[in-house]
Amino acid sequence: MRLSRPRTTTGRPRRNSATSDADSRVPRYLQVASVLRRRLRDGVWSVGEKIATLEELEREFDVARVTVRQAIELLQSEGLLESQQGRGTFVTNTVDHRRWLALATDWESLIAGIRENVPYPLPAGLAGTPRIEPGEGRPAAAYRFLRSLQKRGDEPFGYARVHLARDIFRRAPKQFTSRAALVVLAEMKDIEIARAHQTLTIGTADIETAKLLGIGLSAPTAEARCVVTDADGVAIYVGEISYRGDCVSLDIELRGKVAPKPSRGATGPRLAGPARRR
């Protein structure tokens, strides 16, 4: 039996089939935009600087011109790039400068950070029951489902889905629909909060989230999940919030500031801290 030779192609090199299968789940223009967004974050191009040309990006990523244009248009919609006819595409903002939302890592900071937030209510839609993982408490008898957008000015940055124990919601329905539900809950003197746990994961925007937050499909998001249980171990609050990935930062102090070396003639060690007034 005579075996035929593998067929060869001319022009651009063929992409690895395994890589192609994995990448096919995400549109190519989103993949290109993701790489360019990371380069902006890493400082490859500074504000005011011209980025690579369409031809260069087309060759580098082995994609069609229309794919590169779609990626550029997405970053333009995010306020990161600006195309000038006959001149090229320039950086107008950096990703890091847009990360104004610092996620809290303790209860007091969390409540203080959202105390003045005004939710923009959305129709509840299909509520279902909240997902409660082992160790997060036992479910309440019934829940009230609340959906809302969080905005900074006119720009949405967070999409909240909250399941609140129905008996608690009925105590202050107007408050829970006009203020951040977690803040109202924290201010209730007759409710003893035994535990509040928050988990942060990295996700991507689905069709609904992308539309509500004004970002591209599969754009990066920060997914915050908060579960609050009362003294009886009931999960009275289960909140899922999707934040735009381009506005979120998480800062954690791992160690204290290094104490300065003692000056000559000092009789003992100096502790790090604010300088004393003389």
Tab-separated table of C-alpha atoms in Angstrom:
chain	number	residue	atom	x	y	z
A	1	MET	CA	0.000	0.000	0.000
A	2	ARG	CA	1.322	3.358	-0.976
A	3	LEU	CA	0.885	6.104	1.573
A	4	SER	CA	0.234	9.603	0.331
A	5	ARG	CA	2.339	12.424	1.672
A	6	PRO	CA	0.788	14.930	4.071
A	7	ARG	CA	-0.566	17.926	2.244
A	8	THR	CA	1.404	21.111	2.762
A	9	THR	CA	0.155	24.651	2.723
A	10	THR	CA	1.843	27.818	1.620
A	11	GLY	CA	1.673	31.241	3.175
A	12	ARG	CA	0.976	31.572	6.868
A	13	PRO	CA	2.010	28.696	9.152
A	14	ARG	CA	-0.806	26.478	10.336
A	15	ARG	CA	-1.781	26.828	13.960
A	16	ASN	CA	-1.512	23.837	16.258
A	17	SER	CA	-4.843	21.963	16.163
A	18	ALA	CA	-4.972	21.433	19.928
A	19	THR	CA	-4.393	25.120	20.506
A	20	SER	CA	-6.994	26.005	17.907
A	21	ASP	CA	-9.602	23.785	19.558
A	22	ALA	CA	-8.978	25.362	22.954
A	23	ASP	CA	-8.931	28.892	21.577
A	24	SER	CA	-12.089	28.395	19.527
A	25	ARG	CA	-14.185	28.761	22.666
A	26	VAL	CA	-13.238	32.458	22.843
A	27	PRO	CA	-13.578	34.733	19.790
A	28	ARG	CA	-10.213	35.604	18.289
A	29	TYR	CA	-10.706	39.351	18.602
A	30	LEU	CA	-11.240	38.954	22.364
A	31	GLN	CA	-8.010	36.971	22.609
A	32	VAL	CA	-6.122	39.696	20.757
A	33	ALA	CA	-7.730	42.411	22.900
A	34	SER	CA	-6.753	40.503	26.046
A	35	VAL	CA	-3.080	40.411	25.004
A	36	LEU	CA	-3.071	44.104	24.092
A	37	ARG	CA	-4.783	44.997	27.370
A	38	ARG	CA	-2.093	43.128	29.286
A	39	ARG	CA	0.644	44.950	27.376
A	40	LEU	CA	-0.926	48.259	28.326
A	41	ARG	CA	-1.011	47.150	31.958
A	42	ASP	CA	2.651	46.076	31.768
A	43	GLY	CA	3.683	49.451	30.340
A	44	VAL	CA	4.797	48.206	26.920
A	45	TRP	CA	3.204	51.376	25.521
A	46	SER	CA	2.860	54.552	27.572
A	47	VAL	CA	0.020	57.071	27.503
A	48	GLY	CA	0.292	59.122	24.310
A	49	GLU	CA	2.482	56.533	22.601
A	50	LYS	CA	1.578	54.907	19.297
A	51	ILE	CA	1.024	51.145	19.428
A	52	ALA	CA	1.918	48.615	16.732
A	53	THR	CA	0.286	49.062	13.339
A	54	LEU	CA	-2.643	46.984	12.140
A	55	GLU	CA	-0.339	45.181	9.708
A	56	GLU	CA	2.132	44.300	12.465
A	57	LEU	CA	-0.605	43.002	14.762
A	58	GLU	CA	-2.164	41.072	11.904
A	59	ARG	CA	1.128	39.267	11.250
A	60	GLU	CA	1.947	38.738	14.925
A	61	PHE	CA	-1.376	37.140	15.858
A	62	ASP	CA	-1.940	35.460	12.483
A	63	VAL	CA	-5.444	36.863	12.159
A	64	ALA	CA	-7.440	38.803	9.597
A	65	ARG	CA	-7.431	42.590	9.502
A	66	VAL	CA	-11.069	42.720	10.630
A	67	THR	CA	-10.153	40.751	13.779
A	68	VAL	CA	-7.474	43.277	14.731
A	69	ARG	CA	-9.898	46.143	14.110
A	70	GLN	CA	-12.499	44.521	16.380
A	71	ALA	CA	-9.917	44.154	19.159
A	72	ILE	CA	-8.852	47.795	18.785
A	73	GLU	CA	-12.477	48.977	18.800
A	74	LEU	CA	-13.116	47.047	22.025
A	75	LEU	CA	-10.175	48.735	23.765
A	76	GLN	CA	-11.351	52.073	22.395
A	77	SER	CA	-14.754	51.494	24.002
A	78	GLU	CA	-12.932	50.894	27.300
A	79	GLY	CA	-11.191	54.266	26.973
A	80	LEU	CA	-7.723	52.754	26.595
A	81	LEU	CA	-6.965	53.503	22.932
A	82	GLU	CA	-7.805	56.111	20.311
A	83	SER	CA	-7.411	55.705	16.548
A	84	GLN	CA	-6.452	58.784	14.561
A	85	GLN	CA	-6.987	58.655	10.821
A	86	GLY	CA	-3.727	58.645	8.931
A	87	ARG	CA	-1.626	58.563	12.108
A	88	GLY	CA	-2.333	55.268	13.851
A	89	THR	CA	-3.638	54.129	17.229
A	90	PHE	CA	-2.496	55.801	20.453
A	91	VAL	CA	-2.739	54.971	24.166
A	92	THR	CA	-5.153	57.290	25.984
A	93	ASN	CA	-5.274	55.632	29.406
A	94	THR	CA	-3.649	52.846	31.365
A	95	VAL	CA	-5.380	49.873	32.897
A	96	ASP	CA	-3.865	50.437	36.344
A	97	HIS	CA	-5.035	54.059	36.522
A	98	ARG	CA	-8.601	52.835	36.089
A	99	ARG	CA	-8.431	50.444	39.052
A	100	TRP	CA	-10.107	52.730	41.562
A	101	LEU	CA	-12.227	50.066	43.311
A	102	ALA	CA	-10.258	48.524	46.181
A	103	LEU	CA	-11.961	45.371	47.447
A	104	ALA	CA	-12.256	45.215	51.226
A	105	THR	CA	-10.723	42.375	53.220
A	106	ASP	CA	-12.586	42.861	56.529
A	107	TRP	CA	-16.193	43.479	57.588
A	108	GLU	CA	-15.811	47.066	58.786
A	109	SER	CA	-14.001	48.165	55.625
A	110	LEU	CA	-16.541	46.403	53.434
A	111	ILE	CA	-19.507	48.167	55.050
A	112	ALA	CA	-17.749	51.547	55.096
A	113	GLY	CA	-16.870	51.234	51.420
A	114	ILE	CA	-20.440	50.625	50.245
A	115	ARG	CA	-22.363	52.687	52.812
A	116	GLU	CA	-23.050	55.512	50.343
A	117	ASN	CA	-23.726	53.235	47.365
A	118	VAL	CA	-27.093	53.739	45.698
A	119	PRO	CA	-28.251	50.571	43.907
A	120	TYR	CA	-30.068	50.844	40.591
A	121	PRO	CA	-32.735	48.114	40.871
A	122	LEU	CA	-33.331	45.647	38.049
A	123	PRO	CA	-36.327	43.336	37.531
A	124	ALA	CA	-35.853	40.247	39.696
A	125	GLY	CA	-36.322	37.806	36.821
A	126	LEU	CA	-35.849	34.118	37.565
A	127	ALA	CA	-34.929	33.914	41.232
A	128	GLY	CA	-34.388	30.258	42.050
A	129	THR	CA	-32.742	29.336	45.334
A	130	PRO	CA	-29.308	30.506	46.470
A	131	ARG	CA	-26.324	28.206	46.223
A	132	ILE	CA	-25.127	27.412	49.737
A	133	GLU	CA	-21.914	25.436	50.011
A	134	PRO	CA	-21.044	23.105	52.907
A	135	GLY	CA	-19.975	25.158	55.908
A	136	GLU	CA	-21.802	28.298	54.757
A	137	GLY	CA	-24.839	27.705	56.959
A	138	ARG	CA	-28.308	26.313	56.428
A	139	PRO	CA	-30.861	27.906	54.110
A	140	ALA	CA	-33.581	30.242	55.342
A	141	ALA	CA	-37.239	29.239	55.010
A	142	ALA	CA	-37.648	31.615	52.049
A	143	TYR	CA	-35.680	34.314	50.273
A	144	ARG	CA	-36.330	37.594	48.486
A	145	PHE	CA	-34.248	37.960	45.320
A	146	LEU	CA	-32.811	41.399	44.505
A	147	ARG	CA	-30.905	42.435	41.383
A	148	SER	CA	-29.222	45.785	40.897
A	149	LEU	CA	-26.454	47.697	39.181
A	150	GLN	CA	-23.759	49.673	40.955
A	151	LYS	CA	-22.616	52.797	39.141
A	152	ARG	CA	-19.871	55.371	39.350
A	153	GLY	CA	-21.418	58.444	37.814
A	154	ASP	CA	-23.257	57.115	34.786
A	155	GLU	CA	-20.934	54.149	34.267
A	156	PRO	CA	-21.956	50.755	35.706
A	157	PHE	CA	-19.176	48.816	37.397
A	158	GLY	CA	-20.981	46.099	39.375
A	159	TYR	CA	-23.882	43.713	38.815
A	160	ALA	CA	-25.337	42.393	42.097
A	161	ARG	CA	-27.592	39.370	42.663
A	162	VAL	CA	-28.688	39.033	46.282
A	163	HIS	CA	-30.797	36.445	48.085
A	164	LEU	CA	-32.019	37.932	51.374
A	165	ALA	CA	-34.016	36.018	53.980
A	166	ARG	CA	-37.634	37.003	53.325
A	167	ASP	CA	-38.543	37.635	56.965
A	168	ILE	CA	-35.641	40.084	57.249
A	169	PHE	CA	-36.535	41.824	53.983
A	170	ARG	CA	-40.091	42.389	55.222
A	171	ARG	CA	-38.780	44.377	58.191
A	172	ALA	CA	-37.416	47.168	55.977
A	173	PRO	CA	-38.420	46.665	52.323
A	174	LYS	CA	-37.892	50.307	51.314
A	175	GLN	CA	-34.437	50.360	52.867
A	176	PHE	CA	-33.370	47.139	51.186
A	177	THR	CA	-34.460	48.372	47.747
A	178	SER	CA	-32.942	51.856	48.011
A	179	ARG	CA	-29.643	51.138	49.786
A	180	ALA	CA	-26.996	48.454	49.688
A	181	ALA	CA	-28.659	45.434	51.316
A	182	LEU	CA	-25.523	44.485	53.231
A	183	VAL	CA	-25.343	47.936	54.851
A	184	VAL	CA	-28.997	47.821	55.935
A	185	LEU	CA	-28.433	44.351	57.353
A	186	ALA	CA	-25.372	45.502	59.308
A	187	GLU	CA	-27.351	48.379	60.855
A	188	MET	CA	-30.151	46.156	62.198
A	189	LYS	CA	-29.626	46.059	65.962
A	190	ASP	CA	-31.854	43.040	66.547
A	191	ILE	CA	-29.908	40.754	64.205
A	192	GLU	CA	-26.766	39.090	65.476
A	193	ILE	CA	-24.339	38.397	62.662
A	194	ALA	CA	-22.269	35.387	63.615
A	195	ARG	CA	-20.193	35.067	60.443
A	196	ALA	CA	-19.603	36.887	57.169
A	197	HIS	CA	-17.414	35.241	54.555
A	198	GLN	CA	-16.384	36.587	51.164
A	199	THR	CA	-14.746	34.733	48.293
A	200	LEU	CA	-13.172	36.413	45.265
A	201	THR	CA	-12.629	34.615	41.978
A	202	ILE	CA	-11.631	35.714	38.485
A	203	GLY	CA	-14.255	35.188	35.802
A	204	THR	CA	-15.426	36.367	32.404
A	205	ALA	CA	-18.548	38.242	31.390
A	206	ASP	CA	-21.430	36.259	29.939
A	207	ILE	CA	-23.913	37.849	27.544
A	208	GLU	CA	-26.113	39.287	30.304
A	209	THR	CA	-23.246	40.656	32.402
A	210	ALA	CA	-21.474	42.125	29.376
A	211	LYS	CA	-24.615	43.973	28.321
A	212	LEU	CA	-25.362	45.342	31.799
A	213	LEU	CA	-21.799	46.468	32.526
A	214	GLY	CA	-21.071	47.753	29.035
A	215	ILE	CA	-18.080	45.482	28.442
A	216	GLY	CA	-17.190	42.918	25.818
A	217	LEU	CA	-18.333	39.313	25.890
A	218	SER	CA	-15.831	37.215	27.881
A	219	ALA	CA	-14.129	40.369	29.214
A	220	PRO	CA	-12.413	39.728	32.586
A	221	THR	CA	-14.509	40.178	35.723
A	222	ALA	CA	-13.963	39.919	39.463
A	223	GLU	CA	-16.621	37.679	41.015
A	224	ALA	CA	-17.290	38.403	44.692
A	225	ARG	CA	-19.476	36.037	46.707
A	226	CYS	CA	-20.527	37.009	50.240
A	227	VAL	CA	-22.475	34.818	52.676
A	228	VAL	CA	-23.727	36.143	56.027
A	229	THR	CA	-25.067	33.814	58.714
A	230	ASP	CA	-26.921	34.707	61.907
A	231	ALA	CA	-26.515	33.323	65.419
A	232	ASP	CA	-28.674	30.311	64.509
A	233	GLY	CA	-26.436	29.374	61.598
A	234	VAL	CA	-28.946	30.491	58.950
A	235	ALA	CA	-27.570	32.001	55.737
A	236	ILE	CA	-29.614	35.200	55.807
A	237	TYR	CA	-27.685	36.897	52.994
A	238	VAL	CA	-26.145	35.313	49.899
A	239	GLY	CA	-24.742	37.854	47.468
A	240	GLU	CA	-23.027	37.395	44.112
A	241	ILE	CA	-21.494	40.522	42.562
A	242	SER	CA	-19.736	40.741	39.195
A	243	TYR	CA	-17.322	43.665	38.924
A	244	ARG	CA	-15.690	44.997	35.783
A	245	GLY	CA	-12.188	43.593	35.802
A	246	ASP	CA	-10.662	46.877	34.661
A	247	CYS	CA	-11.662	48.831	37.779
A	248	VAL	CA	-10.882	46.366	40.603
A	249	SER	CA	-7.790	45.988	42.753
A	250	LEU	CA	-7.075	43.853	45.802
A	251	ASP	CA	-4.385	45.170	48.145
A	252	ILE	CA	-3.231	43.085	51.112
A	253	GLU	CA	-0.489	44.186	53.511
A	254	LEU	CA	1.655	41.096	54.034
A	255	ARG	CA	4.121	42.598	56.477
A	256	GLY	CA	4.528	45.856	58.356
A	257	LYS	CA	6.840	48.650	57.304
A	258	VAL	CA	10.507	48.060	57.938
A	259	ALA	CA	11.770	50.008	60.933
A	260	PRO	CA	14.599	52.467	60.182
A	261	LYS	CA	18.046	51.606	61.460
A	262	PRO	CA	18.801	53.180	64.863
A	263	SER	CA	21.089	56.192	64.752
A	264	ARG	CA	24.444	56.117	66.460
A	265	GLY	CA	24.221	56.657	70.150
A	266	ALA	CA	20.714	55.275	70.414
A	267	THR	CA	20.174	53.339	73.616
A	268	GLY	CA	17.570	50.925	72.324
A	269	PRO	CA	15.625	49.754	69.297
A	270	ARG	CA	13.141	52.115	67.650
A	271	LEU	CA	9.689	50.870	66.754
A	272	ALA	CA	8.219	51.538	63.345
A	273	GLY	CA	5.370	54.015	63.456
A	274	PRO	CA	4.471	57.673	63.080
A	275	ALA	CA	7.132	60.119	64.115
A	276	ARG	CA	6.533	61.839	67.425
A	277	ARG	CA	6.102	65.587	67.440
A	278	ARG	CA	8.696	67.483	69.419
